[in-house]
Every structure is written in structure tokens, then in C-alpha cells.
mmCIF file of C-alpha atoms in Angstrom:
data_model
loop_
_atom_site.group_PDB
_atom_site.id
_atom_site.type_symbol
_atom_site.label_atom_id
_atom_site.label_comp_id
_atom_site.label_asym_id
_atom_site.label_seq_id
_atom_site.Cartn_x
_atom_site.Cartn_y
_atom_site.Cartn_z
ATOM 1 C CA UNK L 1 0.000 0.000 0.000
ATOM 2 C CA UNK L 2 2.979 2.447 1.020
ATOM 3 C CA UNK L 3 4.951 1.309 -2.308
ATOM 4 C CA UNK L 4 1.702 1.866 -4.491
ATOM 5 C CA UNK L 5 1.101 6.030 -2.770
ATOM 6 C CA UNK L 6 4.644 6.095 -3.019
ATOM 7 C CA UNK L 7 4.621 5.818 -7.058
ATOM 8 C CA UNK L 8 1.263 7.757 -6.966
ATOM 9 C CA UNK L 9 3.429 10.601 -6.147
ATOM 10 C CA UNK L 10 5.993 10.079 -8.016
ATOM 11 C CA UNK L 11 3.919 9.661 -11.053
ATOM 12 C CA UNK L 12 2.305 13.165 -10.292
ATOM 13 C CA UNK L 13 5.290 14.935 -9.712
ATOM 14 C CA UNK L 14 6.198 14.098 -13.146
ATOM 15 C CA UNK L 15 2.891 14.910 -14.220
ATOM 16 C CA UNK L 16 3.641 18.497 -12.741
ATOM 17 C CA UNK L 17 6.886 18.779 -14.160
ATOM 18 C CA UNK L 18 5.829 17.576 -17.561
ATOM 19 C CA UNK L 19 3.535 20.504 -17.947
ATOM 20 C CA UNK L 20 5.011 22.674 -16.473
ATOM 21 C CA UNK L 21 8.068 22.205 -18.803
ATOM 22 C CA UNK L 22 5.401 22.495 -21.878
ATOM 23 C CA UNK L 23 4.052 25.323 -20.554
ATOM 24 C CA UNK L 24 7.414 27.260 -20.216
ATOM 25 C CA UNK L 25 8.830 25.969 -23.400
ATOM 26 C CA UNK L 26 5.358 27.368 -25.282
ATOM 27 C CA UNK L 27 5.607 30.443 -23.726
ATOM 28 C CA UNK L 28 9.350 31.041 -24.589
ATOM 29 C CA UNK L 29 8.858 29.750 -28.013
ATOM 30 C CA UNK L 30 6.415 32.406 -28.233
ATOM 31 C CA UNK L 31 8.850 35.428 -27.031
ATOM 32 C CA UNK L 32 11.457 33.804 -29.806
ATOM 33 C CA UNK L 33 14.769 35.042 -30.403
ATOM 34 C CA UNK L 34 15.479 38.552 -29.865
ATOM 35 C CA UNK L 35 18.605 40.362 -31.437
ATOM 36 C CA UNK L 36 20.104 43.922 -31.015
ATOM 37 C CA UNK L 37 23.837 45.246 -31.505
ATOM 38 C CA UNK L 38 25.783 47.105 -29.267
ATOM 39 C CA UNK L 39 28.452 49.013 -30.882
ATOM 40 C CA UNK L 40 30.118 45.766 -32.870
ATOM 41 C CA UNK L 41 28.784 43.342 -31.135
ATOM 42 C CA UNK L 42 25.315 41.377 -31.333
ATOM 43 C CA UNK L 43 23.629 39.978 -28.539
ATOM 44 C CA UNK L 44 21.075 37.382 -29.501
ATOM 45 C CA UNK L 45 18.926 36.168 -26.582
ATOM 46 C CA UNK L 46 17.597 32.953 -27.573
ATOM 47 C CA UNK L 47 14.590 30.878 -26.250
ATOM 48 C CA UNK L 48 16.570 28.516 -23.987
ATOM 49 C CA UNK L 49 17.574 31.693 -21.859
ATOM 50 C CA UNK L 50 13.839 32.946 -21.161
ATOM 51 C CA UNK L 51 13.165 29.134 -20.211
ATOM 52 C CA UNK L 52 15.957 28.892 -17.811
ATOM 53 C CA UNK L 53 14.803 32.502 -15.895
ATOM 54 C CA UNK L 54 11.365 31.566 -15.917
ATOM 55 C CA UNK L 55 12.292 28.232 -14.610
ATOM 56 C CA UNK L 56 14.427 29.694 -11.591
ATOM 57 C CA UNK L 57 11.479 32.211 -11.309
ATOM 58 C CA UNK L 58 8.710 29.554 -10.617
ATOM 59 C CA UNK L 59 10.823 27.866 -8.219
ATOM 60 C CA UNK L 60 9.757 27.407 -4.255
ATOM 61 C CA UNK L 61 12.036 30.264 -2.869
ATOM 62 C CA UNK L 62 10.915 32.929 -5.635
ATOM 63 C CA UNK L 63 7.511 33.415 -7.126
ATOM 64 C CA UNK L 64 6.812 29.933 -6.107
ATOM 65 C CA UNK L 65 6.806 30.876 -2.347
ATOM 66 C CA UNK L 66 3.536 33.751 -2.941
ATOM 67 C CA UNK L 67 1.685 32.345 -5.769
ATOM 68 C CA UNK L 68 -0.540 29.631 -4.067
ATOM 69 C CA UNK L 69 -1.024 28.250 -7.895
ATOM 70 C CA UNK L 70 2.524 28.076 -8.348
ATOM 71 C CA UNK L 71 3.540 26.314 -4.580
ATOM 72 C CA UNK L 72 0.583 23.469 -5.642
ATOM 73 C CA UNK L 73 1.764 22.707 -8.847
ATOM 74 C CA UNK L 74 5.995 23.040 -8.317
ATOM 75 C CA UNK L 75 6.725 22.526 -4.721
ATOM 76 C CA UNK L 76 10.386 21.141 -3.432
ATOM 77 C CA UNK L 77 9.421 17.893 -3.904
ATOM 78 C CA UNK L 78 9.101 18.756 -7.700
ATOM 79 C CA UNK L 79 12.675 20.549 -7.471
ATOM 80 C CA UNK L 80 14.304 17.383 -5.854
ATOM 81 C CA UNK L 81 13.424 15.245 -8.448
ATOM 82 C CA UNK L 82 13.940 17.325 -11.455
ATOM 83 C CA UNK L 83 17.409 16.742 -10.996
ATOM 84 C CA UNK L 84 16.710 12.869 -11.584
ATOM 85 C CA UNK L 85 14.711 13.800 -14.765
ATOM 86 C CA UNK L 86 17.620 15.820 -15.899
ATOM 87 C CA UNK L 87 20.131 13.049 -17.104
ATOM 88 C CA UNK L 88 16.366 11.448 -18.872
ATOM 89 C CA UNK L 89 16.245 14.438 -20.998
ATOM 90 C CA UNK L 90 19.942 14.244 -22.031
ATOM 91 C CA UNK L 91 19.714 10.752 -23.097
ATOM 92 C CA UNK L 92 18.583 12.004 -26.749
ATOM 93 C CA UNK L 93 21.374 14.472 -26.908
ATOM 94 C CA UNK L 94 24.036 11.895 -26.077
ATOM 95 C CA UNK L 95 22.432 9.788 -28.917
ATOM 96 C CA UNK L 96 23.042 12.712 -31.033
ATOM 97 C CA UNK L 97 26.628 13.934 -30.508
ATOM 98 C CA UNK L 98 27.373 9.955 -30.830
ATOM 99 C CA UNK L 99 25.285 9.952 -34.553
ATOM 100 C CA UNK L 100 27.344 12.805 -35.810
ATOM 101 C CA UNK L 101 30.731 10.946 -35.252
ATOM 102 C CA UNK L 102 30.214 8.156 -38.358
ATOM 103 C CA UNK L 103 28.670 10.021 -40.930
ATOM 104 C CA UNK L 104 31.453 12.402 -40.321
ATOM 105 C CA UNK L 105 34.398 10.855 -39.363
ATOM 106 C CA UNK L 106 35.839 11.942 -43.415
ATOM 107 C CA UNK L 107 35.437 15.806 -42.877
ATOM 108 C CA UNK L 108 36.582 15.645 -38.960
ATOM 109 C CA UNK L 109 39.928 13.995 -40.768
ATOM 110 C CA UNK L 110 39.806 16.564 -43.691
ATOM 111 C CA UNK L 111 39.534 19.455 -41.616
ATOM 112 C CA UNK L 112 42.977 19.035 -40.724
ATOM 113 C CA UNK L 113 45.005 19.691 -37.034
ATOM 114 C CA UNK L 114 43.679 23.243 -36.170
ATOM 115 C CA UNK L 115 39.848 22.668 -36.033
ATOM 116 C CA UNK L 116 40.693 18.645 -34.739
ATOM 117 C CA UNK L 117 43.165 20.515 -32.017
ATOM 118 C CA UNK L 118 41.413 23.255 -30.703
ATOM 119 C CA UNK L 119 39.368 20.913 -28.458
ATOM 120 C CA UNK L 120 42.482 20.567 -26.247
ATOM 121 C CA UNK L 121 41.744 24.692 -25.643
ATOM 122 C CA UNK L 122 38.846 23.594 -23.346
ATOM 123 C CA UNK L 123 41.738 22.010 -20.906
ATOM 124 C CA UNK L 124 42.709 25.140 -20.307
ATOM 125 C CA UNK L 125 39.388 25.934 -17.594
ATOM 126 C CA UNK L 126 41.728 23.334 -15.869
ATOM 127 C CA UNK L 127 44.343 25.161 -15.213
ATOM 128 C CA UNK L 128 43.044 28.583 -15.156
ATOM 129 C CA UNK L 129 39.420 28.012 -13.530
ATOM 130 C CA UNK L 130 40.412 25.037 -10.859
ATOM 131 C CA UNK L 131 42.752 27.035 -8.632
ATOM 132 C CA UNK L 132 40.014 30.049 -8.731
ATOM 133 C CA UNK L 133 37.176 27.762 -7.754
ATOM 134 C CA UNK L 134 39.260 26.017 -4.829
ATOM 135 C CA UNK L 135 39.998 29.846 -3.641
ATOM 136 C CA UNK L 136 36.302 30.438 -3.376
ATOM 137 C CA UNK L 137 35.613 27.729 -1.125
ATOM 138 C CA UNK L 138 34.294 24.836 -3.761
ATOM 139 C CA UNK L 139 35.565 21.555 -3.057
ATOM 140 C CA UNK L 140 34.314 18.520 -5.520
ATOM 141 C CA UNK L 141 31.885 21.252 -6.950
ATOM 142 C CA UNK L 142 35.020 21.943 -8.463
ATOM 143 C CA UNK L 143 35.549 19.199 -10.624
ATOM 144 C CA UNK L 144 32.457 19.433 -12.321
ATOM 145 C CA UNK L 145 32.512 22.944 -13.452
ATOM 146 C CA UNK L 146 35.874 22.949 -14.637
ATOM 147 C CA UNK L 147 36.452 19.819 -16.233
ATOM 148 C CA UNK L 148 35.624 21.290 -19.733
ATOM 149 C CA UNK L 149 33.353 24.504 -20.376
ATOM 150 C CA UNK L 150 30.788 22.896 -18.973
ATOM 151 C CA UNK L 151 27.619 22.485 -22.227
ATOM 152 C CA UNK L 152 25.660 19.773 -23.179
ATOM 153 C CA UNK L 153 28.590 17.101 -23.481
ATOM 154 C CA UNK L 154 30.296 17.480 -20.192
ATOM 155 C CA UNK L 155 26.801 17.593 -18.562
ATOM 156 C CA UNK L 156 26.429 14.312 -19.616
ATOM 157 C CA UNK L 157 29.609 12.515 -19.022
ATOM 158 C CA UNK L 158 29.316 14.376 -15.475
ATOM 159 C CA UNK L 159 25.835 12.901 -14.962
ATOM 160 C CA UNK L 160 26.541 9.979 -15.975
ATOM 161 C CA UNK L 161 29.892 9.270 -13.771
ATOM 162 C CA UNK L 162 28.909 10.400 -10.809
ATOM 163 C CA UNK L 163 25.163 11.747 -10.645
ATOM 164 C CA UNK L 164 23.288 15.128 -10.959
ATOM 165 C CA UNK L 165 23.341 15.676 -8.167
ATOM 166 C CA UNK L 166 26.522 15.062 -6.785
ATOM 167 C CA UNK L 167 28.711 17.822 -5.851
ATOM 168 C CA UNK L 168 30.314 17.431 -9.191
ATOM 169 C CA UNK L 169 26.793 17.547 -10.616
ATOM 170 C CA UNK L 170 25.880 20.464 -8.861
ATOM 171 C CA UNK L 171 29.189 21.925 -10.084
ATOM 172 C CA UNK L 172 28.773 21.561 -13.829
ATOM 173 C CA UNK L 173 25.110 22.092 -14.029
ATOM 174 C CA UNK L 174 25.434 25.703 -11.984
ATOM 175 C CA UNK L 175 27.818 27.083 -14.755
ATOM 176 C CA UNK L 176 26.094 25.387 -17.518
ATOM 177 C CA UNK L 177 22.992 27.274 -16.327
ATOM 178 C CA UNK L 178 25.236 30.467 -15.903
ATOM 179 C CA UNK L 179 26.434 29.840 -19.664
ATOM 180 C CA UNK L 180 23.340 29.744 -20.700
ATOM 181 C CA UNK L 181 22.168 32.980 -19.092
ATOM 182 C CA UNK L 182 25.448 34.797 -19.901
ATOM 183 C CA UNK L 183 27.341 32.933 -21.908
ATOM 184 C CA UNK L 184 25.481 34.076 -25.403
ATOM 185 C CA UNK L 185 25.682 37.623 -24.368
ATOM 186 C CA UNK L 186 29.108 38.155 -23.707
ATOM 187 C CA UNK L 187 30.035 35.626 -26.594
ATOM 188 C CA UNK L 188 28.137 38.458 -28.653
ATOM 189 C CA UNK L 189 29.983 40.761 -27.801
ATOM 190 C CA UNK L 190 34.040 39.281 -28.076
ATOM 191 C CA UNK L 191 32.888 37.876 -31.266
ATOM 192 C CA UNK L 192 32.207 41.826 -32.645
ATOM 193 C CA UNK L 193 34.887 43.443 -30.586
ATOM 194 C CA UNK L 194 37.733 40.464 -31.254
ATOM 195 C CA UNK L 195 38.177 41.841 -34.293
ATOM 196 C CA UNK L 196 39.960 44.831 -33.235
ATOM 197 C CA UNK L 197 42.683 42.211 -31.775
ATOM 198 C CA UNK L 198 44.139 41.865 -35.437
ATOM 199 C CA UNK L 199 43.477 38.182 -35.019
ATOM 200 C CA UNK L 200 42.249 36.860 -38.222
ATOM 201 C CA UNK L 201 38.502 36.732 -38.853
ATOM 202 C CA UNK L 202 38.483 33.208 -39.490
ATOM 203 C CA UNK L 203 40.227 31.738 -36.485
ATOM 204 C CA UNK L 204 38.226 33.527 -34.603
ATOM 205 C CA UNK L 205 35.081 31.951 -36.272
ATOM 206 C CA UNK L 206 36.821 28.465 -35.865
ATOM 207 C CA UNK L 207 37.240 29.704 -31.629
ATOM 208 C CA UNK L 208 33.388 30.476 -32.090
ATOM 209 C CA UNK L 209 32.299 27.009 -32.427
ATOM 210 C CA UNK L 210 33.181 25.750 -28.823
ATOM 211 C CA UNK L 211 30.153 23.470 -28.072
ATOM 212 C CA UNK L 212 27.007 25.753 -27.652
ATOM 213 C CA UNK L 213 24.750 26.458 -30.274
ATOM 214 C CA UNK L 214 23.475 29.454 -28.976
ATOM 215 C CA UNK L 215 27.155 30.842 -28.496
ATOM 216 C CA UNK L 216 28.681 29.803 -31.859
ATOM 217 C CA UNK L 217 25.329 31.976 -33.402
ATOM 218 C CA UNK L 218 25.895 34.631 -31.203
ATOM 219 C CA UNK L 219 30.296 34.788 -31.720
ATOM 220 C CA UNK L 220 29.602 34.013 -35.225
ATOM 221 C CA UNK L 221 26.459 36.556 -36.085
ATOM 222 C CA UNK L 222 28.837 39.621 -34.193
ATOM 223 C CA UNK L 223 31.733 38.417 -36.584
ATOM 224 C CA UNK L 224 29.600 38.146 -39.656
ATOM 225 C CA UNK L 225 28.227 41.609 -39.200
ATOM 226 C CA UNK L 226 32.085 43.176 -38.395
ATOM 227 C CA UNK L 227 33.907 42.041 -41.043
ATOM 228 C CA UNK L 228 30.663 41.366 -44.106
ATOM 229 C CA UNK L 229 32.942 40.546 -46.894
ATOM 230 C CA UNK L 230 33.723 37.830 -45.098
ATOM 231 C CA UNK L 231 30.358 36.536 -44.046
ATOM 232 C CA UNK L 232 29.575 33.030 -45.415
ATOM 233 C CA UNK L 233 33.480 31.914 -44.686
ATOM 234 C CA UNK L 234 33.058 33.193 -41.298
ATOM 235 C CA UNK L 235 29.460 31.506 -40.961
ATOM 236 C CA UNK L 236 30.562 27.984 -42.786
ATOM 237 C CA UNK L 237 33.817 27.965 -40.198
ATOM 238 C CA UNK L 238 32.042 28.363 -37.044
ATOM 239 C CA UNK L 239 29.210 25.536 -38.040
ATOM 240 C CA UNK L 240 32.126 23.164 -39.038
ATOM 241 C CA UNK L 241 34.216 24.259 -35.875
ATOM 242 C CA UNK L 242 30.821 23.588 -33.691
ATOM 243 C CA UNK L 243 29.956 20.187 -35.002
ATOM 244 C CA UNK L 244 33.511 19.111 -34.509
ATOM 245 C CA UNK L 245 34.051 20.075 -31.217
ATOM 246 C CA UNK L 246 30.484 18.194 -30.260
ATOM 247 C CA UNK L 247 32.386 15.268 -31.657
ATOM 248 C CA UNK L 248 35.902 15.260 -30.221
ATOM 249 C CA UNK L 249 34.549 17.599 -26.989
ATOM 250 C CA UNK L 250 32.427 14.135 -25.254
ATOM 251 C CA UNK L 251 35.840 11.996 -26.047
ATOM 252 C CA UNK L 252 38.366 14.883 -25.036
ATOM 253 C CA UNK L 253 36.402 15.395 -21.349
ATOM 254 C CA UNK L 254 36.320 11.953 -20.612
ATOM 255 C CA UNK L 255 40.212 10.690 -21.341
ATOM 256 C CA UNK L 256 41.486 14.050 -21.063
ATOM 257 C CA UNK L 257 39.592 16.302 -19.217
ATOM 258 C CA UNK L 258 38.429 14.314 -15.835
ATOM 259 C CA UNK L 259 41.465 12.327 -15.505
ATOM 260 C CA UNK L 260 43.415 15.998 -15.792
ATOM 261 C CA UNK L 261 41.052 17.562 -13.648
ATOM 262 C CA UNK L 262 41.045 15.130 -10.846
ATOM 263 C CA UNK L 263 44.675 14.988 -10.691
ATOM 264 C CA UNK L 264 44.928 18.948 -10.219
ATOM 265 C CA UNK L 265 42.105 18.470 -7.659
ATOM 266 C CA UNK L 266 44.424 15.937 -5.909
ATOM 267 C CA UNK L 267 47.123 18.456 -6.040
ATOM 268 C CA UNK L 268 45.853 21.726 -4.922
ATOM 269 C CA UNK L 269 43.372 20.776 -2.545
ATOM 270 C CA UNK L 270 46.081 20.241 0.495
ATOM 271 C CA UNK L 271 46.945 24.020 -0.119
ATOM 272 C CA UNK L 272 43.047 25.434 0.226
ATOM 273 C CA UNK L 273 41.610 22.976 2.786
ATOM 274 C CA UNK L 274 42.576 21.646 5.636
ATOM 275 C CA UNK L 275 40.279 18.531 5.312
ATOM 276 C CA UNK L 276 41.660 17.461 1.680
ATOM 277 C CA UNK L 277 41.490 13.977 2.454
ATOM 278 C CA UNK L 278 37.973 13.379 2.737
ATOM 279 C CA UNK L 279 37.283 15.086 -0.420
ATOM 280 C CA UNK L 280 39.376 13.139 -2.165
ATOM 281 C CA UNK L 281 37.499 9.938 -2.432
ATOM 282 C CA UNK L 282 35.328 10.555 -5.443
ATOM 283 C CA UNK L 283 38.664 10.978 -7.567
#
């Protein structure tokens, strides 16, 4: 009888969180995208950005907390398993990175060493983000958010090796969501100003495609409008760049990246905690 209400309530949490998902995903698809330049740069606000402020919004300890409707229908027991439903939802994305890797494996070898090498510029939120986070007081938190630049690919490997919502989890899904609110803004913006760097346009529209959709069009669409005579190049090397680091990015965080990260983890934490050795079991 308690294992039957048990999976009554489970099954209506879902319920909740299905439509409420609908509902926000309708109402953002509504707003759109919405573009607007400042000075060389573009800002392009897409969809997913509305969801994920309108999600925090509706939450318990926001509007969630006065709007009786709102407490009924997403309450903390709705927030504590969303988490679960999380690594669900990513399930079809991991089938997708893995279907792009076969039908091209020929243009990931034609494009030759810079686009195929550039994934190993992720590495660097190793080196420069770890020490930074461990200063701030994060512990395994750590690991997570700066075992790669933290989109859709190291979500997954993350989720998958040790859990949403482990620390690590926690860690990698807080600046994926903080990507994802600025991330595409102040991508916008280096991708118009970078130009005045005397970098050529065209590396920098290979750097635009680092694993985000929503950043490569941002980066990209800032480019494209700086330097116009060089618009479709510019355009065609940040799609190719994109697609190829959502190939090589999923491989590159899990032999490179968490291994790498780990073993920095291992080595700095005796200078920023006292109590390294209990947070070094999940290594």
C-alpha cells in the first residue's frame, strides 16, 4: 500500500513537471529570439535563456513561495526530483553527438590539425578556472565545473559518472545554467569586438564554435556583421568548428579532461583545505 502512494506521487510529480516544462517551453517559443547590436557586437537572446529565468522564477524560494497556484503545482518535492529527470532528458542528446561521429568521421579527418586541435583549448578551464574555484571555497563542486566549459557534453559525461546531483553535478550544471544565461551575451559581444585584436577573422570563427549552439550563433552573427565581406566563410567555419568540437569535446572530457582535472584536484586541494582527504574519495 505504502509502495503503491509512493509511485502515486511520483507519477504526479512528473505529471507536474511535464507541464510545467510544456508550458514554459510554449511560452518562450512564443517570445522567440530577440537580437540587437551594441556598438560591434550582437547579442542574440535565444529561447533557452527565457526558459531557464522563468524556470528559476517559478521555483519554491521565488515566485513559487507567494503564488498559491505556483507552490501546488511546483513545490520542493518537484525541485528534488527534477534533478533525476535531468540526465532522462539528455539521453537524446548523447544519442546525437554519438550519430554525428560516423557520418562524419571523413570531414573531422579533412579538416585538418587546427579545427581537430582546438578541443584541447577547453583544458585550459583546468588550469586557469580550478585554482580560482578552490579559492572560493568549492571543493568537488570543483571538478564538475571545470572539467571542460561545462555544455551539453560534459553535462552528460558528469551525470553519468557520478550523478546530478553530486557535488560534481551540482558543479557543472550551476555554470552550464550560468552559460546559458550569460554565456550568449558576452560571446556576442568578443565575437564583434575580437576583431579589433588583429586576429584573423576566421580563427576567430573556428574559436566560435566551442560546443554551444546558442554561443557559436551569437560569436559568429557579431563576426559576420564586423567584417561582411567575409560573411559566409566566417558563418561555414564556425558551423564546421561547432559540429567538430560536439564530436571530439564528449571523447576529449572523458580521457582528457576528468582524468586531468582530478589529478589537479588531488594536487591543490592540500593548499586550500585543511580537510583534503575526505574530499578526495570521489577521484
Amino acid at each position: 500500500m505504502k509502495k503503491n502512494k509512493s509511485q502515486q506521487n511520483d507519477f504526479q510529480s512528473f505529471l507536474k513537471l511535464f507541464l510545467s516544462v510544456l508550458v514554459i517551453v510554449l511560452a518562450t517559443e512564443v517570445f522567440g529570439t530577440k537580437t540587437f547590436n551594441i556598438g560591434p557586437g550582437q547579442v542574440v537572446l535565444l529561447p533557452m535563456l527565457f526558459a531557464v529565468i522563468i524556470g528559476i522564477a517559478v521555483t519554491p524560494k521565488l515566485l513559487g513561495s507567494k503564488i498559491k497556484a505556483l507552490k501546488r503545482v511546483i513545490s520542493m518535492q518537484e525541485v528534488e526530483k527534477a534533478g533525476t529527470y535531468v540526465m532522462i532528458a539528455l539521453l537524446p542528446l548523447g544519442v546525437k553527438y554519438g550519430t554525428l561521429v560516423g557520418p562524419n568521421i571523413v570531414e573531422v579527418v579533412k579538416a585538418g590539425p587546427a579545427f581537430l586541435l582546438q578541443e584541447l583549448g577547453n583544458l585550459a578551464t583546468i588550469f586557469m578556472a580550478l585554482p580560482l574555484a578552490l579559492a572560493l571555497g568549492m571543493k568537488r563542486e570543483a571538478v564538475g565545473a571545470t572539467a571542460s566549459i561545462s555544455r551539453e557534453p560534459t553535462l552528460g559525461v558528469i551525470g553519468e559518472k557520478y550523478g546530478i546531483s553530486s557535488p560534481e553535478g551540482t558543479g557543472v550544471l550551476g555554470t552550464y545554467l550560468m552559460g546559458t544565461v550569460f554565456g550568449t551575451i558576452f560571446f556576442g559581444l568578443l565575437g564583434g569586438y575580437s576583431v579589433a585584436t588583429g586576429i584573423h577573422p576566421l580563427a576567430l570563427a573556428m574559436a566560435s564554435g566551442m560546443g554551444s549552439g546558442s554561443m557559436m550563433a551569437s560569436a559568429s552573427g557579431a563576426l559576420a556583421e564586423a567584417v561582411p565581406g567575409m560573411k559566409d566563410q566566417i558563418l561555414a567555419y564556425a558551423a564546421t568548428s561547432n559540429m567538430l568540437t560536439g564530436v571530439t569535446g564528449l571523447y576529449s572530457v572523458i580521457f582528457l579532461g576528468l582524468p586531468l582535472v582530478n589529478f589537479m584536484y588531488d594536487k591543490l586541494i592540500p593548499f586550500f583545505s585543511k580537510d583534503d582527504r575526505g574530499d578526495q574519495n570521489e577521484s
